Tab-separated table of C-alpha atoms in Angstrom:
chain	number	residue	atom	x	y	z
D	1	MET	CA	32.800	59.158	-18.329
D	2	GLY	CA	29.814	61.307	-19.023
D	3	LEU	CA	26.349	59.930	-18.401
D	4	MET	CA	25.943	56.107	-17.636
D	5	ILE	CA	23.006	53.848	-17.062
D	6	GLY	CA	23.212	51.180	-14.378
D	7	MET	CA	20.712	48.338	-13.950
D	8	ASP	CA	20.246	45.888	-11.356
D	9	ILE	CA	18.398	42.644	-12.628
D	10	GLY	CA	16.563	40.670	-10.026
D	11	GLY	CA	14.377	37.724	-10.068
D	12	THR	CA	11.443	39.770	-9.198
D	13	ASN	CA	12.311	43.285	-10.638
D	14	ILE	CA	14.284	45.196	-12.910
D	15	VAL	CA	15.641	48.724	-11.579
D	16	CYS	CA	17.354	51.016	-14.283
D	17	GLY	CA	19.128	54.466	-13.363
D	18	LEU	CA	20.790	57.336	-15.257
D	19	VAL	CA	23.974	58.354	-13.293
D	20	ASP	CA	26.401	61.191	-14.080
D	21	GLU	CA	30.031	60.572	-13.938
D	22	SER	CA	30.449	61.819	-10.109
D	23	GLY	CA	27.893	58.698	-9.296
D	24	LYS	CA	24.879	61.178	-8.804
D	25	LEU	CA	21.712	59.229	-9.569
D	26	LEU	CA	19.910	61.392	-11.633
D	27	ASN	CA	16.415	59.256	-12.310
D	28	LYS	CA	15.449	55.683	-12.223
D	29	ILE	CA	12.604	53.394	-12.845
D	30	LYS	CA	11.353	49.943	-11.815
D	31	GLN	CA	9.368	47.133	-13.512
D	32	SER	CA	8.461	43.466	-12.932
D	33	THR	CA	11.404	41.088	-14.455
D	34	GLU	CA	8.736	38.412	-15.712
D	35	ALA	CA	11.828	36.079	-15.828
D	36	HIS	CA	9.962	33.257	-16.731
D	37	LEU	CA	8.776	34.560	-20.138
D	38	GLY	CA	12.139	33.976	-21.092
D	39	SER	CA	15.530	35.891	-21.467
D	40	GLY	CA	14.659	37.491	-25.048
D	41	TYR	CA	11.564	39.135	-23.303
D	42	VAL	CA	13.475	40.173	-20.585
D	43	PHE	CA	16.188	41.828	-22.710
D	44	ASP	CA	13.289	43.475	-24.882
D	45	LYS	CA	11.825	44.742	-21.629
D	46	ILE	CA	15.433	46.173	-20.691
D	47	SER	CA	15.628	47.970	-24.052
D	48	SER	CA	12.101	49.656	-23.567
D	49	MET	CA	13.109	50.690	-19.928
D	50	VAL	CA	16.186	52.312	-21.390
D	51	ASP	CA	14.114	54.407	-23.887
D	52	GLU	CA	11.746	55.466	-21.157
D	53	LEU	CA	14.463	56.568	-18.951
D	54	LEU	CA	16.397	58.396	-21.495
D	55	ARG	CA	13.118	60.163	-22.601
D	56	ALA	CA	12.035	61.280	-19.278
D	57	ALA	CA	15.595	62.779	-18.942
D	58	ASN	CA	15.651	64.421	-22.262
D	59	VAL	CA	19.047	62.620	-23.126
D	60	LYS	CA	19.817	61.099	-26.255
D	61	HIS	CA	21.183	57.405	-26.565
D	62	SER	CA	24.480	58.854	-28.176
D	63	GLU	CA	25.043	60.852	-24.884
D	64	VAL	CA	25.329	57.709	-22.852
D	65	THR	CA	28.774	56.087	-22.830
D	66	ALA	CA	28.074	52.784	-21.006
D	67	ILE	CA	25.406	50.599	-19.467
D	68	GLY	CA	26.524	48.248	-16.579
D	69	VAL	CA	24.472	45.642	-15.222
D	70	GLY	CA	24.322	43.590	-12.033
D	71	THR	CA	22.881	40.159	-12.082
D	72	PRO	CA	22.751	37.619	-9.411
D	73	GLY	CA	24.410	34.388	-9.589
D	74	PHE	CA	27.534	33.396	-11.388
D	75	ILE	CA	28.941	35.924	-13.931
D	76	ASP	CA	31.684	36.121	-16.570
D	77	PRO	CA	32.277	39.757	-16.646
D	78	GLU	CA	35.029	39.599	-19.193
D	79	LYS	CA	32.882	37.499	-21.848
D	80	GLY	CA	29.710	39.333	-20.556
D	81	ILE	CA	27.827	36.151	-19.945
D	82	THR	CA	25.496	34.980	-17.274
D	83	VAL	CA	26.928	31.645	-16.521
D	84	PHE	CA	24.246	30.647	-14.380
D	85	ALA	CA	21.740	32.675	-12.470
D	86	SER	CA	18.833	30.420	-10.573
D	87	ASN	CA	16.599	33.440	-9.934
D	88	LEU	CA	16.282	34.002	-13.566
D	89	LYS	CA	16.930	30.621	-14.399
D	90	TRP	CA	19.552	31.653	-17.075
D	91	THR	CA	22.398	29.296	-18.065
D	92	GLN	CA	25.361	30.599	-20.313
D	93	VAL	CA	23.227	33.657	-21.494
D	94	PRO	CA	25.270	36.326	-23.372
D	95	THR	CA	23.724	39.345	-21.311
D	96	ALA	CA	26.084	42.171	-22.206
D	97	GLU	CA	25.664	41.224	-26.018
D	98	GLU	CA	22.211	41.052	-26.005
D	99	ILE	CA	21.530	44.442	-24.363
D	100	ARG	CA	24.013	46.087	-26.444
D	101	LYS	CA	22.543	44.835	-29.919
D	102	ARG	CA	19.083	46.387	-28.572
D	103	THR	CA	20.646	49.659	-27.189
D	104	GLY	CA	23.486	50.310	-29.476
D	105	ILE	CA	25.281	51.383	-26.162
D	106	PRO	CA	28.532	49.445	-24.811
D	107	THR	CA	27.398	47.261	-22.245
D	108	PHE	CA	29.357	45.362	-19.134
D	109	ILE	CA	27.870	42.982	-16.668
D	110	ASP	CA	28.883	41.715	-13.291
D	111	ASN	CA	27.466	40.331	-10.231
D	112	ASP	CA	24.945	42.193	-8.327
D	113	VAL	CA	26.659	41.991	-4.891
D	114	ARG	CA	29.846	43.158	-6.258
D	115	MET	CA	28.221	45.991	-8.104
D	116	TYR	CA	26.428	46.945	-4.452
D	117	VAL	CA	29.751	46.801	-2.821
D	118	TYR	CA	31.254	48.635	-5.730
D	119	GLY	CA	28.731	51.562	-5.359
D	120	GLU	CA	29.207	51.894	-1.495
D	121	ALA	CA	32.930	51.984	-2.018
D	122	ALA	CA	32.844	54.552	-4.978
D	123	CYS	CA	29.745	56.791	-3.730
D	124	GLY	CA	28.390	55.509	-0.314
D	125	ALA	CA	29.765	54.580	2.972
D	126	ALA	CA	33.064	53.517	2.150
D	127	LYS	CA	33.868	56.390	-0.165
D	128	GLY	CA	37.448	57.534	0.456
D	129	TYR	CA	38.592	54.058	1.828
D	130	GLU	CA	41.278	52.062	-0.247
D	131	HIS	CA	40.430	48.649	1.066
D	132	VAL	CA	36.717	47.891	1.357
D	133	LEU	CA	34.833	44.653	2.421
D	134	GLY	CA	31.160	44.715	1.809
D	135	ILE	CA	28.844	42.111	2.668
D	136	THR	CA	25.034	41.866	1.798
D	137	ILE	CA	22.664	39.849	4.077
D	138	GLY	CA	19.367	39.092	2.338
D	139	THR	CA	17.936	35.861	1.135
D	140	GLY	CA	21.682	34.497	1.305
D	141	LEU	CA	24.932	36.049	2.235
D	142	ALA	CA	27.804	37.306	0.253
D	143	ALA	CA	30.476	39.561	-0.264
D	144	ALA	CA	32.996	41.476	-2.357
D	145	MET	CA	36.084	43.037	-2.029
D	146	VAL	CA	37.218	46.713	-3.608
D	147	ASN	CA	40.949	47.303	-3.399
D	148	ARG	CA	42.106	50.649	-4.434
D	149	GLU	CA	38.951	50.882	-6.747
D	150	GLN	CA	39.348	47.453	-8.216
D	151	LEU	CA	37.200	44.355	-7.627
D	152	TYR	CA	38.729	41.118	-6.564
D	153	TYR	CA	37.458	38.337	-8.387
D	154	GLY	CA	39.404	35.311	-7.755
D	155	SER	CA	39.983	32.326	-10.033
D	156	GLY	CA	36.636	31.550	-11.909
D	157	TYR	CA	35.234	35.212	-10.855
D	158	MET	CA	33.868	33.154	-7.710
D	159	ALA	CA	35.246	35.020	-4.653
D	160	GLY	CA	33.292	36.377	-2.170
D	161	GLU	CA	30.793	33.518	-1.487
D	162	LEU	CA	31.023	34.145	2.469
D	163	GLY	CA	27.690	32.563	3.015
D	164	HIS	CA	29.092	29.124	1.793
D	165	ILE	CA	31.748	28.951	4.828
D	166	PRO	CA	30.432	25.976	6.561
D	167	PHE	CA	30.565	25.692	10.353
D	168	PRO	CA	30.103	22.692	12.485
D	169	GLU	CA	27.701	23.985	14.635
D	170	ILE	CA	25.147	25.135	11.915
D	171	PRO	CA	22.761	21.835	11.393
D	172	TYR	CA	21.403	22.828	8.186
D	173	GLU	CA	21.945	21.659	4.667
D	174	CYS	CA	22.601	24.336	2.022
D	175	GLY	CA	21.226	23.995	-1.350
D	176	CYS	CA	24.854	24.237	-2.858
D	177	GLY	CA	24.916	20.604	-1.268
D	178	LEU	CA	27.200	21.274	1.723
D	179	GLN	CA	26.214	21.126	5.262
D	180	GLY	CA	26.337	23.846	7.736
D	181	CYS	CA	26.643	26.838	5.212
D	182	LEU	CA	27.112	30.194	7.084
D	183	GLU	CA	24.111	31.707	5.112
D	184	THR	CA	21.460	29.144	6.446
D	185	VAL	CA	21.701	31.101	9.719
D	186	VAL	CA	23.150	34.338	8.654
D	187	SER	CA	20.261	35.712	6.060
D	188	ALA	CA	16.728	36.861	6.302
D	189	THR	CA	15.570	33.524	5.665
D	190	GLY	CA	17.997	31.846	8.325
D	191	ILE	CA	16.579	34.278	11.062
D	192	ALA	CA	13.080	33.328	10.062
D	193	ARG	CA	14.154	29.604	10.041
D	194	GLN	CA	15.334	29.829	13.494
D	195	ALA	CA	12.210	31.519	14.829
D	196	ARG	CA	9.994	29.128	13.172
D	197	GLU	CA	11.712	26.411	14.433
D	198	GLN	CA	12.019	27.148	18.023
D	199	LEU	CA	8.108	28.123	18.029
D	200	ALA	CA	7.373	24.712	16.713
D	201	ALA	CA	9.527	23.077	19.218
D	202	GLY	CA	7.327	25.041	21.917
D	203	ARG	CA	9.587	27.825	22.752
D	204	ASP	CA	7.457	30.811	24.570
D	205	SER	CA	7.501	33.968	22.604
D	206	ILE	CA	5.618	37.157	22.025
D	207	MET	CA	5.625	35.974	18.329
D	208	ARG	CA	3.476	33.170	18.747
D	209	ASP	CA	0.945	35.528	20.000
D	210	TRP	CA	1.165	37.561	16.840
D	211	MET	CA	0.994	34.512	14.853
D	212	GLU	CA	-2.184	33.245	16.273
D	213	ALA	CA	-4.375	34.158	13.330
D	214	LYS	CA	-1.548	32.969	10.767
D	215	SER	CA	0.655	30.066	10.334
D	216	ILE	CA	3.969	30.239	12.164
D	217	ASN	CA	5.476	29.584	8.781
D	218	SER	CA	4.635	33.173	7.986
D	219	ILE	CA	7.277	34.754	10.467
D	220	THR	CA	9.972	36.838	8.754
D	221	ALA	CA	13.251	38.472	9.842
D	222	ALA	CA	11.387	41.542	10.800
D	223	ASP	CA	9.113	40.022	12.987
D	224	VAL	CA	11.952	38.700	14.934
D	225	SER	CA	13.585	42.225	15.058
D	226	LYS	CA	10.083	43.769	16.350
D	227	ALA	CA	10.161	41.026	18.822
D	228	TYR	CA	13.630	41.932	19.908
D	229	ASP	CA	12.587	45.475	20.484
D	230	ALA	CA	9.701	44.205	22.869
D	231	ASN	CA	12.539	42.435	25.009
D	232	ASP	CA	11.501	38.983	23.627
D	233	PRO	CA	14.034	36.573	25.155
D	234	LEU	CA	13.732	34.048	22.002
D	235	ALA	CA	14.200	37.060	19.717
D	236	ILE	CA	16.963	38.271	21.499
D	237	GLU	CA	18.769	34.660	21.659
D	238	ILE	CA	18.207	34.523	17.768
D	239	MET	CA	19.866	37.788	16.851
D	240	ASN	CA	22.712	37.278	19.414
D	241	HIS	CA	23.293	33.627	17.740
D	242	THR	CA	23.080	35.175	14.110
D	243	GLY	CA	25.313	38.079	14.955
D	244	THR	CA	27.974	35.847	16.495
D	245	LEU	CA	27.942	33.535	14.045
D	246	LEU	CA	28.454	36.289	11.348
D	247	GLY	CA	31.286	37.844	13.581
D	248	LYS	CA	32.930	34.259	13.143
D	249	GLY	CA	32.722	34.288	9.610
D	250	LEU	CA	33.899	37.897	8.940
D	251	ALA	CA	36.942	37.061	11.134
D	252	ALA	CA	38.100	34.721	8.445
D	253	ALA	CA	37.420	37.406	5.959
D	254	VAL	CA	39.204	40.246	7.816
D	255	THR	CA	42.166	38.204	8.431
D	256	LEU	CA	42.485	37.346	4.595
D	257	TYR	CA	41.940	40.613	3.226
D	258	SER	CA	42.641	43.060	5.871
D	259	PRO	CA	39.918	45.789	4.877
D	260	GLU	CA	39.820	49.344	6.381
D	261	ILE	CA	36.087	49.018	6.332
D	262	ILE	CA	33.312	46.675	6.346
D	263	VAL	CA	30.192	47.694	4.892
D	264	ILE	CA	26.946	45.617	5.663
D	265	GLY	CA	23.865	46.164	3.402
D	266	GLY	CA	20.870	43.915	2.266
D	267	GLY	CA	17.328	43.633	3.720
D	268	ALA	CA	18.549	41.911	6.919
D	269	ALA	CA	21.130	44.446	7.730
D	270	LEU	CA	18.225	46.622	8.489
D	271	ALA	CA	18.230	44.869	12.198
D	272	GLY	CA	21.272	47.254	12.716
D	273	GLU	CA	22.540	46.949	16.234
D	274	ARG	CA	20.226	43.898	17.103
D	275	LEU	CA	22.670	42.124	14.805
D	276	PHE	CA	25.782	44.181	14.660
D	277	ALA	CA	26.453	44.261	18.395
D	278	PRO	CA	27.095	40.540	18.898
D	279	MET	CA	29.034	40.542	15.550
D	280	ARG	CA	31.262	43.511	16.424
D	281	GLU	CA	31.849	41.526	19.870
D	282	GLN	CA	32.667	38.213	18.411
D	283	LEU	CA	34.751	39.659	15.847
D	284	LYS	CA	37.000	41.625	18.076
D	285	LYS	CA	37.679	38.857	19.825
D	286	SER	CA	38.388	36.502	16.609
D	287	VAL	CA	40.955	38.718	15.245
D	288	TYR	CA	44.520	40.128	15.901
D	289	SER	CA	44.298	43.611	17.528
D	290	GLY	CA	46.019	44.960	14.497
D	291	TYR	CA	43.266	44.038	12.114
D	292	TRP	CA	40.530	45.492	14.732
D	293	ASP	CA	42.176	48.669	15.478
D	294	ARG	CA	42.460	49.827	11.933
D	295	LEU	CA	38.951	48.598	10.910
D	296	THR	CA	35.727	50.429	10.795
D	297	ILE	CA	32.255	48.776	10.515
D	298	SER	CA	29.250	50.594	8.845
D	299	GLN	CA	26.045	50.101	7.686
D	300	ALA	CA	25.216	50.753	3.706
D	301	GLN	CA	24.164	54.407	2.968
D	302	MET	CA	22.856	53.940	-0.291
D	303	ILE	CA	20.485	51.020	0.286
D	304	ASP	CA	18.768	50.147	-2.716
D	305	ASP	CA	20.685	52.606	-4.993
D	306	ALA	CA	23.954	51.131	-4.605
D	307	GLY	CA	23.781	48.431	-7.097
D	308	ILE	CA	22.442	50.765	-9.664
D	309	VAL	CA	25.446	53.279	-9.125
D	310	GLY	CA	28.103	50.855	-8.793
D	311	SER	CA	27.107	49.031	-12.120
D	312	ALA	CA	27.147	52.354	-13.734
D	313	MET	CA	30.473	53.369	-12.116
D	314	ALA	CA	32.178	50.266	-12.805
D	315	ALA	CA	30.868	50.170	-16.584
D	316	GLY	CA	32.296	53.767	-16.841
D	317	GLN	CA	35.568	52.438	-15.814
D	318	ARG	CA	35.785	49.264	-17.727
D	319	LEU	CA	35.030	51.388	-20.852
D	320	LEU	CA	37.891	53.790	-20.291
D	321	LYS	CA	40.142	50.671	-19.712
D	322	THR	CA	38.873	49.491	-23.308
D	323	GLN	CA	39.630	52.729	-24.835
D	324	THR	CA	43.107	52.807	-23.299
D	325	ILE	CA	43.852	49.391	-24.380
D	326	GLU	CA	42.878	50.121	-28.016
């Protein structure tokens, strides 16, 4: 596959990396997205970033076989279109073609979570496993399944929205229009919201003392983790509740997909065992032992680089397929 470029386009930043055929990240650069200036501006910036990346590595454009791009939202990877990305405010944007026109390099796009999980499956915590379920816990909650090096997309390329499974015990309305979606609790924003609501209701917590000089609304999921480590009862309760609900959600996914390994990434996953311990306890109780006995659960290894490497490796594989078909 030679050299490839992987990109992660987010609402805040674009990260661009040069990757070799073994999945080794050789170099990367990051710039702010500035999506409010329009998609054309963003694509021009991406082209400049590619030039900068290759100059730094003393690599010619002709030496790069493919560019892979992970973007948030709903993606049509076959047509190369960003169908809808709320963070970027893009609708029906021909992302792959716009980047290819500017760089002259074959370009392939996909959903950023799928690319993150593909990276962990190819080169990270799930390397060597054939059936990989990966989830990311950040602003929201999403999942992807890699089965024998192939991503599972489902109809309309919409598989993997674990965060939008509704639970009757969750009281919140979700931005998607449903009531009780899992990600309204199991996410960095969900953890912080639970803490804010409980403190506003008068619950005692060390977090209240920390926020004396600031508003309770400034509490983050990291604050809850810090309070958990200080044996704060409210923080422990929130993490146990969140982990338990995650275990229930994963039970449905495990029963449907029968993965060998679950890889957990995203910013909120840095909570580690604070969240994973109650998740494992609930998951074990919620699935048939035949699933549990063959299951490994691991925190993601590549952290911020998984999406870049995954995008590059997936693009290389897709290029090989198109060449084989031709």
